[in-house]
Structure formats: C-alpha cells, structure tokens
Short mmCIF file of C-alpha atoms in Angstrom, two decimals:
data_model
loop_
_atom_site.label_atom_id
_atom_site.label_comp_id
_atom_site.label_asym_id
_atom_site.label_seq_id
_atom_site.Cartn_x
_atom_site.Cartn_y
_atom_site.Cartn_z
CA UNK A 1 -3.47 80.83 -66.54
CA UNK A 2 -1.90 78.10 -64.62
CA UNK A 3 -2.93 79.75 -61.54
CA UNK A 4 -6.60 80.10 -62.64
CA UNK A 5 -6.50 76.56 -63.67
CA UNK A 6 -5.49 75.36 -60.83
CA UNK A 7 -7.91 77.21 -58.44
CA UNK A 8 -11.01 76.16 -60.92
CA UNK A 9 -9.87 72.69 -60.42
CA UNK A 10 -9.44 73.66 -56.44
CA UNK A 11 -13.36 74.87 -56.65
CA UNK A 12 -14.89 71.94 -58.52
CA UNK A 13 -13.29 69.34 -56.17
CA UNK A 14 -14.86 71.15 -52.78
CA UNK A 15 -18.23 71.33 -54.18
CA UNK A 16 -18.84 67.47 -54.14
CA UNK A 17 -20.66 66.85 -51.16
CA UNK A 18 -21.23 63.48 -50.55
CA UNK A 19 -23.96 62.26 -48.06
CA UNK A 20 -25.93 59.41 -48.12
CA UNK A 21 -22.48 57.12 -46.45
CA UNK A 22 -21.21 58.02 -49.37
CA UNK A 23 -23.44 55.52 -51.34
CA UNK A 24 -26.38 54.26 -52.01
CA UNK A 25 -25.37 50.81 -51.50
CA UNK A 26 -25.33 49.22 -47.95
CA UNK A 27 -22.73 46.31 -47.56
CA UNK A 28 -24.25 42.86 -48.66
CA UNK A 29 -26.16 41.38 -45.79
CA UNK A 30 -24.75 37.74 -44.94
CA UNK A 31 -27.54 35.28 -46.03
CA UNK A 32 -28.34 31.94 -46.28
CA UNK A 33 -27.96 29.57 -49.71
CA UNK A 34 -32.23 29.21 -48.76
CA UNK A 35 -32.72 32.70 -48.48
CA UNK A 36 -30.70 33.41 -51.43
CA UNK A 37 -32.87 31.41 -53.41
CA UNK A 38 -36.29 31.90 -52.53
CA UNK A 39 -35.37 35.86 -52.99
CA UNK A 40 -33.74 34.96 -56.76
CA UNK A 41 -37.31 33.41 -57.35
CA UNK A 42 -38.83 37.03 -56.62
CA UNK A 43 -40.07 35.58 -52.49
CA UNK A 44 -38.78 37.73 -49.56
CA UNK A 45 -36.81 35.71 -47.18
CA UNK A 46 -36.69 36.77 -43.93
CA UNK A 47 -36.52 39.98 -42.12
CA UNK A 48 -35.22 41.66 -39.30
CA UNK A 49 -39.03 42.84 -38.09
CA UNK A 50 -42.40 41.55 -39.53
CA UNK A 51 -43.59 42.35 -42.50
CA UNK A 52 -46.51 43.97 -41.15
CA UNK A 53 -44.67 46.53 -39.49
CA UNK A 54 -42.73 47.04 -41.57
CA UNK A 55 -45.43 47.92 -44.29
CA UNK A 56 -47.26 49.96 -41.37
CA UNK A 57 -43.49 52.31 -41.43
CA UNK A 58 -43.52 52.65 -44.78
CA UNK A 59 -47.36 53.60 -45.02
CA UNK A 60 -45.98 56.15 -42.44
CA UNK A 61 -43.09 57.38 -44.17
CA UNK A 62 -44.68 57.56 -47.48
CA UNK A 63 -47.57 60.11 -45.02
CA UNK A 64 -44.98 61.77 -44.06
CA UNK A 65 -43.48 62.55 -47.59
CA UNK A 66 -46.93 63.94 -48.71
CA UNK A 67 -48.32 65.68 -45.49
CA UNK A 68 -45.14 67.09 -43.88
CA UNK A 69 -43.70 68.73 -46.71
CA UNK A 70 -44.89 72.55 -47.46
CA UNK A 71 -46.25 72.23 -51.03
CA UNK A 72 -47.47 75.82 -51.78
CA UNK A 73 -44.46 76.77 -50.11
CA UNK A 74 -42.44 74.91 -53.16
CA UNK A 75 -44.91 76.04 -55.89
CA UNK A 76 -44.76 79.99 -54.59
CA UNK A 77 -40.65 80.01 -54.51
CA UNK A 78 -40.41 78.08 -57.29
CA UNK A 79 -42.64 79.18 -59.57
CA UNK A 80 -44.65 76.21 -60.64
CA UNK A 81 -47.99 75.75 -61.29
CA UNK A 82 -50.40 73.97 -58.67
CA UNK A 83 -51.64 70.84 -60.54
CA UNK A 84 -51.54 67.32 -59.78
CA UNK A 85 -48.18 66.70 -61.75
CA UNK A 86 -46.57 69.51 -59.98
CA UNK A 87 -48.03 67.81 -56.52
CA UNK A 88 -46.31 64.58 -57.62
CA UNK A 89 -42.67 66.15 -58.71
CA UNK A 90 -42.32 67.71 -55.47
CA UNK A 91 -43.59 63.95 -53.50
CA UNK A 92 -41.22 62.26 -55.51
CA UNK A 93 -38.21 64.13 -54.45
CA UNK A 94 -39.23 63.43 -50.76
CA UNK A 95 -39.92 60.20 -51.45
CA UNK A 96 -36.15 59.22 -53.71
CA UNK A 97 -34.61 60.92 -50.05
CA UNK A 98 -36.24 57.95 -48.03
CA UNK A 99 -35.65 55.70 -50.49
CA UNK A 100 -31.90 56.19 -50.88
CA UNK A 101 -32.09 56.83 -46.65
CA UNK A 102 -34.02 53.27 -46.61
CA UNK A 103 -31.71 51.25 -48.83
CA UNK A 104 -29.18 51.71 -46.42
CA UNK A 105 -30.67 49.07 -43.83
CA UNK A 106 -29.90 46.43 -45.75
CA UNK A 107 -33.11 43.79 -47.19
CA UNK A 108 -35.29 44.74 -44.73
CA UNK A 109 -34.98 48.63 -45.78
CA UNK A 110 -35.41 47.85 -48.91
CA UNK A 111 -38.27 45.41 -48.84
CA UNK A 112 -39.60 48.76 -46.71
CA UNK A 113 -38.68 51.60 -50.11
CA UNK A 114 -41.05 49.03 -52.31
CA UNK A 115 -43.80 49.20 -50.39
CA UNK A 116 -42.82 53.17 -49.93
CA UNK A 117 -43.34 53.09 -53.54
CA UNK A 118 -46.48 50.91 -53.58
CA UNK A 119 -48.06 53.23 -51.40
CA UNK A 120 -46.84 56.48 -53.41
CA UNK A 121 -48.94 54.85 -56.66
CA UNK A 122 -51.74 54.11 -54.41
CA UNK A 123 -52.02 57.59 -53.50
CA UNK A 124 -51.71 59.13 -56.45
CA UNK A 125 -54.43 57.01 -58.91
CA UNK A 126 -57.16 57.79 -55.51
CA UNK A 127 -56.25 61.65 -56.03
CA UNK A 128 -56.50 61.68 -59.76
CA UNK A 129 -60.03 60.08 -58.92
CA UNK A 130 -61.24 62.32 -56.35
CA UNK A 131 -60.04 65.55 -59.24
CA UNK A 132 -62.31 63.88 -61.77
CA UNK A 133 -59.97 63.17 -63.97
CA UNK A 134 -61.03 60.54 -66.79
CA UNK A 135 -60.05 56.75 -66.19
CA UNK A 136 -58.38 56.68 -69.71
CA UNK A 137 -56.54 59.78 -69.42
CA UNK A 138 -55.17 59.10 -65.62
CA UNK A 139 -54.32 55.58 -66.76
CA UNK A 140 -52.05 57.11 -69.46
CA UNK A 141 -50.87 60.08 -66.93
CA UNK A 142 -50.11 57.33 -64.63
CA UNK A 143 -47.79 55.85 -67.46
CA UNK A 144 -45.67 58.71 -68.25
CA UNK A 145 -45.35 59.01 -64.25
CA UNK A 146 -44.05 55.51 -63.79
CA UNK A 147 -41.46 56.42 -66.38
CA UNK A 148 -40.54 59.75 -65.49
CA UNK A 149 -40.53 58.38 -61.65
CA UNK A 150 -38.02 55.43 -62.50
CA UNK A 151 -35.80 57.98 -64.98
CA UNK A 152 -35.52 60.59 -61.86
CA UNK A 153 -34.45 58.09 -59.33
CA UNK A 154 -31.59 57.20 -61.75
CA UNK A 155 -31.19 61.31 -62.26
CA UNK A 156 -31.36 61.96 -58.59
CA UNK A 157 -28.95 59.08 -57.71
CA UNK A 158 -26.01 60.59 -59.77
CA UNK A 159 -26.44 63.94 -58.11
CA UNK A 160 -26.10 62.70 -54.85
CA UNK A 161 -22.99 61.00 -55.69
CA UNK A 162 -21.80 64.04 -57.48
CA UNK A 163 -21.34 67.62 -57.47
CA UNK A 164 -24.06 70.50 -57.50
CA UNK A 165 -24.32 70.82 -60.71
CA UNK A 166 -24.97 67.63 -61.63
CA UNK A 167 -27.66 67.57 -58.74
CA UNK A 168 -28.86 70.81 -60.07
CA UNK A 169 -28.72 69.39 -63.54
CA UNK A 170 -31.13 66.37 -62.17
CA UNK A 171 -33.61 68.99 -60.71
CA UNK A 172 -33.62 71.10 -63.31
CA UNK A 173 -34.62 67.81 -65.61
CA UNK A 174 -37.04 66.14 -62.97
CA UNK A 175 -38.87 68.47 -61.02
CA UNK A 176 -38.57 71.65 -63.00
CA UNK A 177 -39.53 69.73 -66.50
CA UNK A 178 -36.57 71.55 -68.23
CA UNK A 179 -38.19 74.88 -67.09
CA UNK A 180 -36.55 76.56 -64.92
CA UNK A 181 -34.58 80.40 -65.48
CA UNK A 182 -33.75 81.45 -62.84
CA UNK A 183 -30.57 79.91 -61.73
CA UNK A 184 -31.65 80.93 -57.81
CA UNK A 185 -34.35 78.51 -57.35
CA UNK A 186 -31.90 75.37 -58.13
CA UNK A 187 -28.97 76.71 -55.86
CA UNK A 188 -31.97 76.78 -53.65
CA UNK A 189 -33.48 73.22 -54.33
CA UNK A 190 -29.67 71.88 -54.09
CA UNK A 191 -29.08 73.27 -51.04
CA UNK A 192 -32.62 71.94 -49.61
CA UNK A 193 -31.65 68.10 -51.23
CA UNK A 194 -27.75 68.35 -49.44
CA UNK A 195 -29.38 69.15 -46.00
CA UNK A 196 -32.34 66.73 -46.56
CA UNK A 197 -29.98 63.85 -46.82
CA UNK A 198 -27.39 64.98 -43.97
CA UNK A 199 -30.66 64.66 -42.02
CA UNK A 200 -32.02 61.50 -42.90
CA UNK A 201 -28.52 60.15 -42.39
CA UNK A 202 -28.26 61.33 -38.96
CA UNK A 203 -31.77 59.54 -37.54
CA UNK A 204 -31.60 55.89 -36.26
CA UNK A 205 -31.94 53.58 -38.62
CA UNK A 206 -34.31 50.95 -36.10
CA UNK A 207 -36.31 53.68 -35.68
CA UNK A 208 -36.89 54.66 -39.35
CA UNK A 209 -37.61 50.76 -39.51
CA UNK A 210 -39.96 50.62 -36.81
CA UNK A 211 -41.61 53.72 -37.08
CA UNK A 212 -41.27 55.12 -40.20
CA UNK A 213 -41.06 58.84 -38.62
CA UNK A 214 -39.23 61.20 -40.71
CA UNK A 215 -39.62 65.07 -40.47
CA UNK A 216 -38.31 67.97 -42.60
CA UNK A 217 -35.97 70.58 -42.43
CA UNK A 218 -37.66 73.99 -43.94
CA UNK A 219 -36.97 74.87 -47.47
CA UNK A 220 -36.02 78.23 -46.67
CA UNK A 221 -33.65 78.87 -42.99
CA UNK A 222 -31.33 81.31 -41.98
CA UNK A 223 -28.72 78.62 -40.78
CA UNK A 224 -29.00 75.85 -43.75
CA UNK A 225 -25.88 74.66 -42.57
CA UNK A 226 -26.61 73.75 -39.30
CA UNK A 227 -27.32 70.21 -38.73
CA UNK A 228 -28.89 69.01 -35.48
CA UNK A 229 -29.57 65.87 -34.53
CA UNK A 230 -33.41 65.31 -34.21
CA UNK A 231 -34.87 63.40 -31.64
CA UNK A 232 -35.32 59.79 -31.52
CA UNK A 233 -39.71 59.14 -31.57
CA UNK A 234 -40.97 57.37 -29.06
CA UNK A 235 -42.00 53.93 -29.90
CA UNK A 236 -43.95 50.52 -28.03
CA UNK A 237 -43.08 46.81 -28.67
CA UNK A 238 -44.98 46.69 -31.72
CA UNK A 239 -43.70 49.61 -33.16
CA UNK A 240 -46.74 51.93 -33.08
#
C-alpha cells in the first residue's frame, strides 16, 4: 500500500504542467508616482507603442482567434452543436490563451487583452444581428455571456496553474456546459490548451505587440508534443 501510495503521489506531481512563465502575472513594471495616479483614476498612462497600434494588434489578434481556428473541426470531434453559443465557447478559449499570453508584457499587454475583449463583444452582438436574433433576447444572451465569459477566465486560469484535471475540470464546466461523456474529448481539449500555451509562450513578445499575429497549432497532430518555434512575421515601422 505504501508502495502504491507513493507512486500515485509520484503520478499526480508529473502531471502539472506549468506554461504560461509559470504565471499569469508579469513582474510590476517600474512607474512613475504620475502614472500611478492617473491609472488609479481609471486613465492609461503611457505606453511602450501608441495606442493606435496597439488597438490595430489586438483587432488582429482578436481576427485571428475567430478566423484561424477550425470551428466545425471542434464541433465534429467534440460533439457539440453548431449554434452561436457553441461559436462563442470555442472563441473564448482562444481568446483567455492571448489574454493570459498578453498579460505577460506588462501595461501595455494588458491595455492590448481589453481591447482584445472589446473587440470579442463587438463581434459577437453584430453576429447575433446578422442571425436575426431579437434585440431583447440577444441583449439578455449577451448577459449570461458576460458572466459566463468572466467565470471561465477565472476557471481557465486555475487550470493553467494546475494539473489536468483541474484544466479538464475547467473545460468540462466552460466549454462543454457540464456535458461532456466521453472522457476522450477532454484529454483531447487538455492536450490542445497545454500545447496552445507552450506556443504562445515561445513567439516574441514585440511582435505579438506590434502585430498582433498569432497562429494555431491543429487540434488533432500526430506529434502533439513537438514544439517548434514559429516564425517571427514580418513587420514595417508602423507595425502593419
């Protein structure tokens, strides 16, 4: 029994795979008392680029959240059903990976993941109108995905930072809805989130800033494991 124990213990410590740095928080940028308090008054103080690139990356990135990723692809292997809500689970997931990739570059990434986010809500109440759906109802659908949204980040966050099955327990809350039976298509999704993030971590941070270019590894390869490092886009002075 020792034995067992021992090796169970053994199995649950190697499965933690940290990525991300190993947090989602990037060291505390040294400011200035002006800064400090124009930003504690809800202003943005200054940044490393303009603010109009950097909105023009995150426009990008958020583009390439929504038309890089395969979405039948995830709906087929999966098993979910192709509606709007199922469209927005899977952009979310892409979209908490850029997020947590973003908030690395200190107050100019993150000034970058709220306009990521801006343009995510943007997007989504323009294709609720071009589907027809009523004002009232996608005004309360809208609701419940503000909440769910802000509830998976926290969900998503803790995985990360923690083994697979608290990952898998964060998917199978988030983008499954609680429905999910076969165990196969979470081992999958956690092994698509770990290489994901070893991805994102390996690109270069100015060029994430000033381009916003992120591309995907496929959900389904016969090398997961394999982690190359992409190359660097190609980029003028004014980031375009």
């Amino acid at each position: 029994n020792g034995a067992v124990t021992q090796q169970c213990r053994w199995f649950h410590n190697a499965t933690k795979h940290f990525s991300a740095k190993d947090s989602l928080q990037p060291p505390e940028e040294k400011v200035g008392t002006f800064t400090r308090i124009i930003e504690s008054l809800g202003f943005t103080g200054p940044l490393k680029y303009s603010r109009w690139k950097i909105k023009v990356a995150a426009l990008r990135m958020y583009t390439c959240c929504v038309e890089k990723t395969d979405y039948e692809e995830f709906f087929n292997r999966c098993q979910m059903p192709d509606t709007l809500n199922s469209w927005f689970l899977v952009a979310q997931l892409h979209v908490w990976m850029c997020l947590v990739r973003m908030k690395q570059e200190g107050r100019t990434g993150k000034y970058m993941c709220r306009y990521i986010v801006h343009c995510m809500w943007e997007d989504v109440e323009q294709r609720g109108k071009v589907m027809g759906i009523n004002s009232v109802v996608l005004k309360e659908d809208m609701r419940s995905m503000v909440e769910n949204f802000y509830a998976a980040l926290f969900g998503y966050d803790e995985g990360i930072l923690s083994d697979d099955h608290v990952l898998a327990a964060a998917l199978w809350r988030n983008l499954f809805n609680r429905n999910c039976e076969d165990p196969r298509h979470l081992e999958l999704l956690v092994e698509y989130v770990r290489k994901q993030m070893q991805h994102l971590d390996a690109l270069s941070g100015e060029d994430l800033l000033l381009t916003g270019e992120v591309s995907w590894r496929p959900l389904v390869e016969s090398n997961a494991r394999s982690i190359l490092k992409p190359p660097s886009p190609v980029y003028n002075d004014e980031g375009l």
